[in-house]
XYZ file of C-alpha atoms in Angstrom:
265
model
C 9.959 16.507 -8.152
C 8.037 19.856 -8.046
C 6.852 21.777 -11.030
C 8.097 25.282 -10.885
C 6.016 26.876 -13.567
C 2.495 27.464 -12.498
C 1.046 27.724 -15.684
C 2.240 24.493 -16.445
C 1.353 22.465 -12.986
C -2.232 24.066 -13.548
C -2.052 22.539 -16.915
C -1.145 19.006 -15.816
C -3.800 18.961 -13.204
C -6.542 19.772 -15.694
C -5.409 16.963 -17.672
C -5.080 14.534 -14.967
C -8.898 15.661 -13.538
C -10.256 15.290 -17.481
C -8.510 11.686 -17.750
C -9.992 10.496 -14.653
C -13.171 11.697 -15.053
C -13.231 9.972 -18.406
C -12.216 6.942 -16.429
C -15.048 7.212 -13.817
C -17.462 7.683 -16.882
C -15.980 4.407 -18.708
C -15.222 2.324 -15.359
C -14.858 -1.674 -15.871
C -14.034 -0.853 -19.700
C -10.532 -0.505 -19.714
C -7.217 -2.208 -17.659
C -5.561 0.390 -15.972
C -3.875 3.945 -16.250
C -0.688 2.557 -16.408
C -0.643 0.195 -19.318
C -2.951 -0.909 -22.024
C -2.256 -4.516 -21.239
C -5.075 -5.826 -18.586
C -2.987 -8.949 -18.437
C -0.693 -7.386 -16.103
C -2.220 -4.200 -14.645
C -5.663 -3.152 -13.392
C -7.764 -5.989 -12.192
C -5.056 -8.504 -13.201
C -3.162 -7.549 -9.948
C -5.734 -8.621 -7.636
C -6.187 -12.152 -9.217
C -5.639 -13.634 -5.626
C -8.333 -11.776 -4.040
C -10.750 -14.023 -2.707
C -14.332 -14.506 -4.077
C -16.686 -12.133 -2.298
C -14.061 -9.833 -0.934
C -15.093 -7.001 -3.303
C -17.510 -6.705 -5.871
C -16.935 -7.400 -9.324
C -17.860 -3.627 -9.986
C -15.135 -2.331 -8.168
C -12.598 -5.190 -9.574
C -13.392 -3.851 -13.213
C -12.870 -0.248 -12.112
C -9.418 -0.906 -10.923
C -6.936 1.693 -12.348
C -3.552 0.969 -10.675
C -0.443 -0.885 -11.377
C -0.531 -3.324 -8.564
C -2.540 -4.296 -5.224
C -1.236 -2.623 -2.145
C -3.397 -4.167 0.205
C -1.679 -7.320 -0.460
C 1.858 -6.331 0.735
C 0.394 -3.492 3.467
C 0.337 -6.328 6.304
C -2.760 -4.933 7.330
C -4.118 -5.849 11.038
C -7.061 -6.121 12.808
C -8.179 -2.630 14.212
C -6.076 -0.319 12.076
C -6.647 2.766 10.546
C -5.858 2.735 6.996
C -5.636 6.038 4.479
C -5.670 5.092 0.956
C -4.655 8.014 -1.175
C -6.470 8.286 -4.238
C -8.945 5.606 -3.639
C -10.855 5.731 -6.980
C -13.628 3.330 -7.470
C -12.936 2.275 -4.033
C -11.391 -1.327 -4.627
C -8.596 -1.041 -2.042
C -10.647 0.669 0.574
C -13.393 -2.436 0.620
C -10.635 -4.587 0.478
C -8.938 -3.335 3.525
C -11.749 -2.762 5.333
C -12.277 -6.612 5.417
C -8.757 -6.765 6.794
C -9.173 -3.871 9.605
C -12.532 -5.532 10.735
C -15.203 -4.005 12.627
C -13.001 -2.395 15.069
C -10.496 -0.904 12.255
C -11.303 2.233 9.966
C -10.272 3.354 6.524
C -10.350 6.571 5.049
C -10.443 6.613 1.020
C -9.089 10.185 -0.451
C -9.933 11.338 -3.857
C -10.242 14.708 -5.112
C -12.520 13.944 -7.937
C -16.502 13.730 -7.133
C -17.152 11.151 -10.126
C -14.777 9.069 -8.387
C -16.058 9.335 -4.820
C -19.823 8.797 -6.150
C -18.518 5.566 -7.954
C -16.530 4.332 -4.652
C -19.585 5.431 -2.664
C -21.770 3.115 -4.648
C -19.019 0.072 -4.524
C -18.396 0.447 -0.979
C -22.465 0.330 -0.313
C -22.663 -2.490 -2.324
C -19.905 -4.501 -0.780
C -21.718 -3.441 2.800
C -18.158 -2.042 3.935
C -19.503 -0.238 7.095
C -16.123 1.260 8.286
C -14.712 3.056 5.466
C -15.168 6.967 5.336
C -14.560 8.711 1.876
C -12.885 11.998 1.889
C -12.871 14.856 -0.935
C -9.432 16.261 -0.846
C -5.638 16.338 -2.436
C -3.017 14.162 -1.564
C -0.725 17.425 -0.958
C -3.271 18.647 1.767
C -4.848 15.480 3.659
C -7.862 16.806 5.333
C -7.202 14.272 8.471
C -5.291 15.243 11.779
C -1.900 14.536 12.662
C -0.605 11.294 13.581
C -3.902 9.830 13.136
C -3.065 6.866 10.591
C -1.520 3.399 11.250
C -0.824 2.733 7.392
C -1.047 4.440 4.171
C -1.742 2.824 0.947
C -1.759 4.045 -2.616
C -2.013 2.599 -5.994
C -0.517 4.503 -8.688
C -1.654 8.050 -7.841
C 1.628 9.935 -6.034
C 3.244 10.109 -9.639
C 0.389 12.110 -10.747
C 0.753 14.946 -8.112
C 2.740 17.836 -9.419
C 4.086 18.470 -5.945
C 5.760 15.409 -4.596
C 7.479 17.035 -1.821
C 4.189 18.150 -0.366
C 2.612 14.504 -0.746
C 5.384 13.175 1.188
C 5.372 15.687 3.802
C 1.542 15.145 4.394
C 2.012 11.592 4.523
C 4.410 11.710 7.546
C 2.472 14.256 9.107
C -0.780 12.014 9.543
C 0.934 8.929 10.199
C 1.118 7.952 13.970
C 4.530 7.144 15.443
C 5.378 3.643 14.123
C 2.833 3.720 11.328
C 3.642 2.689 7.735
C 3.749 2.845 4.295
C 2.555 0.419 1.808
C 2.348 1.402 -1.966
C 2.048 0.628 -5.545
C 3.255 3.078 -7.847
C 5.425 3.602 -11.040
C 9.209 4.549 -10.247
C 11.493 4.710 -13.110
C 15.075 3.464 -13.093
C 17.820 6.178 -12.160
C 19.318 6.153 -15.583
C 16.153 7.775 -17.010
C 16.047 11.988 -16.762
C 12.693 13.499 -16.422
C 12.758 14.112 -20.580
C 13.318 10.574 -21.051
C 10.339 9.544 -18.663
C 8.010 12.199 -20.512
C 9.045 10.427 -23.799
C 7.770 7.057 -22.912
C 3.968 8.301 -21.770
C 1.969 11.358 -20.471
C 1.747 12.290 -16.916
C -1.752 11.183 -16.852
C -1.030 7.575 -17.517
C 1.389 7.677 -14.682
C 4.707 7.762 -16.575
C 6.075 11.227 -17.279
C 5.515 12.104 -13.452
C 7.014 8.835 -12.217
C 10.182 9.421 -9.656
C 13.273 7.729 -9.673
C 14.308 4.934 -7.069
C 16.776 7.573 -5.781
C 14.169 10.483 -5.706
C 11.656 8.522 -4.179
C 14.168 7.210 -1.460
C 15.348 10.792 -0.788
C 11.654 12.328 -0.538
C 10.993 9.427 1.946
C 14.170 9.787 4.156
C 13.716 13.944 4.105
C 10.446 13.518 5.862
C 11.769 11.357 8.640
C 10.510 8.062 7.018
C 12.729 4.997 7.962
C 13.650 1.493 6.318
C 12.408 2.899 2.758
C 12.650 0.511 -0.009
C 11.409 0.287 -3.523
C 11.144 -3.236 -5.373
C 10.304 -3.460 -9.109
C 7.435 -5.777 -9.917
C 6.968 -5.533 -13.681
C 7.843 -3.258 -16.598
C 5.415 -0.697 -17.436
C 7.627 0.881 -20.034
C 11.239 0.701 -20.884
C 13.113 2.109 -17.550
C 9.793 2.365 -16.068
C 8.099 -0.272 -13.715
C 5.617 -1.390 -11.459
C 6.568 -0.849 -7.817
C 6.205 -1.567 -4.393
C 7.267 0.938 -1.952
C 7.627 0.488 1.500
C 8.902 2.893 4.719
C 7.881 3.575 8.429
C 7.596 6.594 10.641
C 9.981 5.808 13.456
C 8.080 4.897 17.050
C 9.659 7.849 19.349
C 9.249 10.309 17.046
C 7.373 13.550 17.981
C 4.617 14.588 15.591
C 4.830 18.272 14.572
C 1.305 20.012 14.353
C 0.145 20.490 10.845
C 1.582 23.672 8.836
C -1.118 26.213 7.599
C -3.088 24.901 4.909
C -2.368 21.269 5.380
C -5.017 18.988 6.566
C -8.000 20.891 4.965
C -7.525 19.431 1.240
C -10.092 20.106 -1.412
C -10.404 19.382 -4.989
C -7.682 20.675 -6.875
């Protein structure tokens, strides 16, 4: 779950940066990070989005494996954080759901993706969106300030997943919840078998198993965790919906040193 080799982790991070810089440059021409099939991943996951809810450019640039805004049950006035906001589709859709009294933060580590998102957000006239540069391992927000965390096929890219889960728990307000789309492996697959089915940048080699996902969520104090497979991404790996919540009566600890001030990796 955490790559213990500094050299290997750095190499993977460089590969992810290069891969998604290229995706930003060719936005709208490829289906998604997780599958070459545009009929099932990427923009296809948003077929139920009503016309006008997002710009065509934002829809075509989707690189995800699902639609987290469809399962997060967003409500008026809530504060939402999108981890790995990419070209901005999910922040735009979230901004419509939470309304003018709500706020949506989009976090990404690439200047190229943030620039693309900023253009799409402006075109969509989504005035309640704030884009942040940083990493999902060190979220640049104070503790207990977010009602809902969403993410679309991004957590599998991290080389320090325990840090990601700890940060999600930290920034969630008591009673807050997760609604995440991600690629998740069946428990029968070893890390080596996952790597045989696809690269880290393509959301496959770094995928957690169901048991690993649930263990990490529980370890940071999140409850009612569940992982539901939606469709196959590769043999033994699936696009999945992940849900969990932070107990309403939990006392939030201050951020550890180094957290909450993330910069591009």
